[in-house]
Amino acid sequence: MSIWRHGVLGAVCGAMLLGATTLTNAALAAAPQNTAVVYYTLLHNRLEGDENGVGKTQRVAMAVAEQTGSTLKEIKNTTKYPATYGETIDIASDELDNEVKLPMAAPVDVTAYQEIYVGMPCWWSSYPRVFATWFESQDFSGKTIYVFVTDGGSRYGRIIQDMQEALPDSKVVPFFEINDSTLDDLTDEELSQEVKEALDAI
């Protein structure tokens, strides 16, 4: 075969491959994501908090969303907690004891998603009570929920068991847990690597 024919065939094949790649990329871009990251962070739910700041659980949520290409959604209370952590935890204890279901500031709809990464601080070994409201706000049947928590030393506590009881028709999976002080010491790059390793282990 002549050099000229080799060149023509190479150009044609290259154009075909480029076209196929372009179509594939376009299809991927157009395809809807079927995963979401839903998180709750105290920084945005207390008096004198910083709405523009990045809370602890939010940092992890952002890393998870970046690694998975998921849609990021935030749960917020209607009423904010006190400015001090001690007062907040005291109130959270009463809410847990009385099985309070806190109103949400806005709906967080995940009906379109089959897999959901859900992140929260661990308070008194359970989830903030606004989640009790969220769990009842829609049908989670058949969904897989990967749980990540930030904590002061209690790790997951009873969060997994409590979520399994609240969502009996969902698959609830512990995914990532990190101590608050450990999180504070990590750079964003280090946190991203920790999250990647947790994702790879699923």
Coordinates of C-alpha atoms in Angstrom, one line a residue:
M1 CA 0.0 0.0 0.0
S2 CA 1.4 3.4 -0.9
I3 CA 2.4 6.1 1.6
W4 CA -0.4 8.3 0.2
R5 CA -3.0 5.6 0.9
H6 CA -1.7 5.1 4.4
G7 CA -2.0 8.8 5.1
V8 CA -5.5 9.0 3.8
L9 CA -6.6 6.0 5.8
G10 CA -4.9 7.3 8.9
A11 CA -6.7 10.7 8.5
V12 CA -10.1 9.0 8.0
C13 CA -9.6 6.7 11.0
G14 CA -8.5 9.7 13.1
A15 CA -11.5 11.7 12.1
M16 CA -13.8 8.8 12.9
L17 CA -12.2 8.3 16.3
L18 CA -12.4 12.0 17.1
G19 CA -16.0 12.1 16.1
A20 CA -16.8 9.1 18.3
T21 CA -15.0 10.6 21.2
T22 CA -16.9 13.9 20.7
L23 CA -20.2 12.0 20.6
T24 CA -19.3 10.0 23.7
N25 CA -18.3 13.1 25.7
A26 CA -21.5 14.9 24.6
A27 CA -23.6 11.9 25.6
L28 CA -21.8 11.8 29.0
A29 CA -22.4 15.6 29.5
A30 CA -26.0 15.2 28.6
A31 CA -26.6 12.1 30.8
P32 CA -28.3 13.0 34.1
Q33 CA -26.3 12.2 37.3
N34 CA -28.1 9.6 39.4
T35 CA -26.2 10.4 42.6
A36 CA -26.6 13.3 45.1
V37 CA -24.7 14.5 48.1
V38 CA -26.9 15.8 50.9
Y39 CA -25.3 17.4 54.0
Y40 CA -26.0 19.3 57.2
T41 CA -23.4 21.6 58.7
L42 CA -23.8 23.5 62.0
L43 CA -22.0 26.6 60.8
H44 CA -25.0 27.5 58.6
N45 CA -27.6 26.6 61.3
R46 CA -26.6 28.6 64.3
L47 CA -26.9 32.2 65.4
E48 CA -23.8 34.2 64.5
G49 CA -22.8 31.5 62.0
D50 CA -21.2 32.2 58.7
E51 CA -23.4 31.5 55.8
N52 CA -20.5 32.0 53.4
G53 CA -18.1 29.9 55.5
V54 CA -17.4 26.2 54.9
G55 CA -18.5 24.0 57.8
K56 CA -16.8 20.8 58.8
T57 CA -19.4 18.4 57.4
Q58 CA -19.7 20.7 54.3
R59 CA -16.0 20.2 53.6
V60 CA -16.4 16.5 53.4
A61 CA -19.5 16.8 51.4
M62 CA -17.7 19.0 48.8
A63 CA -14.9 16.4 48.6
V64 CA -17.4 13.6 48.0
A65 CA -19.3 15.6 45.4
E66 CA -16.1 16.4 43.6
Q67 CA -14.9 12.8 43.6
T68 CA -18.3 11.4 42.4
G69 CA -19.6 14.2 40.2
S70 CA -22.8 14.3 42.3
T71 CA -25.3 17.0 42.8
L72 CA -24.7 18.9 46.1
K73 CA -27.7 19.7 48.3
E74 CA -27.8 21.2 51.8
I75 CA -30.3 20.7 54.6
K76 CA -31.1 23.6 56.9
N77 CA -33.2 24.2 60.0
T78 CA -36.0 26.8 60.0
T79 CA -34.9 28.0 63.4
K80 CA -31.2 28.4 64.2
Y81 CA -29.3 27.0 67.2
P82 CA -27.6 29.3 69.7
A83 CA -24.2 30.7 68.9
T84 CA -22.3 28.6 71.4
Y85 CA -21.7 24.9 70.9
G86 CA -22.5 23.9 74.5
E87 CA -26.0 25.4 74.3
T88 CA -26.6 23.8 71.0
I89 CA -25.6 20.4 72.2
D90 CA -27.9 20.7 75.2
I91 CA -30.8 21.6 73.0
A92 CA -29.9 18.7 70.6
S93 CA -30.0 16.3 73.6
D94 CA -33.5 17.4 74.5
E95 CA -34.6 17.2 70.8
L96 CA -33.3 13.6 70.7
D97 CA -34.9 12.6 74.0
N98 CA -38.3 13.9 72.8
E99 CA -38.0 12.7 69.2
V100 CA -38.5 16.2 67.9
K101 CA -38.9 16.6 64.2
L102 CA -37.5 20.0 63.3
P103 CA -38.9 22.0 60.4
M104 CA -36.7 22.4 57.3
A105 CA -35.9 25.8 55.9
A106 CA -36.5 24.4 52.4
P107 CA -37.4 21.0 50.8
V108 CA -34.5 18.9 49.7
D109 CA -35.8 16.6 47.0
V110 CA -33.9 13.5 46.1
T111 CA -36.6 11.5 44.3
A112 CA -34.6 11.6 41.1
Y113 CA -31.5 10.0 42.6
Q114 CA -30.9 6.3 43.3
E115 CA -27.7 6.7 45.3
I116 CA -27.3 9.4 47.9
Y117 CA -24.4 10.3 50.1
V118 CA -25.7 11.8 53.3
G119 CA -23.4 13.7 55.7
M120 CA -24.0 15.1 59.2
P121 CA -22.3 15.8 62.5
C122 CA -22.9 13.0 65.1
W123 CA -24.8 14.5 68.1
W124 CA -25.4 12.4 71.1
S125 CA -24.6 9.3 69.0
S126 CA -27.4 10.1 66.5
Y127 CA -28.3 12.5 63.7
P128 CA -29.5 16.1 64.0
R129 CA -33.3 15.9 64.4
V130 CA -33.9 17.9 61.2
F131 CA -33.1 14.6 59.4
A132 CA -36.1 13.0 61.0
T133 CA -38.2 15.5 59.1
W134 CA -36.3 14.9 55.9
F135 CA -36.6 11.1 56.1
E136 CA -40.4 11.5 56.2
S137 CA -40.6 14.1 53.5
Q138 CA -40.4 11.6 50.6
D139 CA -40.1 8.0 49.6
F140 CA -36.6 6.5 50.0
S141 CA -37.6 3.0 49.1
G142 CA -35.0 1.1 47.0
K143 CA -32.4 3.8 47.4
T144 CA -28.8 3.2 48.6
I145 CA -27.7 5.7 51.2
Y146 CA -24.0 6.1 51.9
V147 CA -23.5 7.8 55.3
F148 CA -20.5 10.0 56.2
V149 CA -20.2 11.7 59.6
T150 CA -18.0 14.2 61.4
D151 CA -17.7 13.7 65.2
G152 CA -16.0 14.5 68.4
G153 CA -15.0 10.9 69.2
S154 CA -18.2 8.9 69.0
R155 CA -17.6 7.9 65.4
Y156 CA -21.0 6.7 63.9
G157 CA -22.6 6.2 67.3
R158 CA -26.1 4.8 66.6
I159 CA -26.6 6.8 63.4
I160 CA -26.5 3.8 61.1
Q161 CA -29.0 1.9 63.2
D162 CA -31.2 4.9 63.7
M163 CA -31.3 5.5 59.9
Q164 CA -32.0 1.9 59.2
E165 CA -35.0 2.1 61.5
A166 CA -36.2 5.3 59.9
L167 CA -35.6 4.1 56.4
P168 CA -36.4 0.3 56.5
D169 CA -36.8 0.1 52.7
S170 CA -33.5 1.7 51.9
K171 CA -30.0 0.3 52.0
V172 CA -28.0 2.3 54.6
V173 CA -24.2 1.9 54.3
P174 CA -21.5 3.5 56.6
F175 CA -19.1 5.2 54.2
F176 CA -16.8 7.7 55.8
E177 CA -16.2 8.9 59.4
I178 CA -13.7 11.5 60.5
N179 CA -13.0 13.1 63.9
D180 CA -13.4 16.9 64.0
S181 CA -9.8 17.5 65.1
T182 CA -8.4 15.2 62.5
L183 CA -10.4 17.0 59.8
D184 CA -9.1 20.4 61.0
D185 CA -5.6 19.2 60.4
L186 CA -6.1 17.9 56.9
T187 CA -5.5 20.1 53.8
D188 CA -8.2 19.9 51.1
E189 CA -5.9 17.7 49.0
E190 CA -5.4 15.3 51.9
L191 CA -9.1 15.2 52.6
S192 CA -9.8 14.5 49.0
Q193 CA -7.4 11.6 49.0
E194 CA -9.1 10.2 52.2
V195 CA -12.5 10.4 50.6
K196 CA -11.2 8.7 47.4
E197 CA -9.8 5.8 49.4
A198 CA -13.2 5.4 51.1
L199 CA -15.0 5.5 47.8
D200 CA -12.7 2.9 46.3
A201 CA -13.4 0.6 49.3
I202 CA -17.2 0.6 48.7

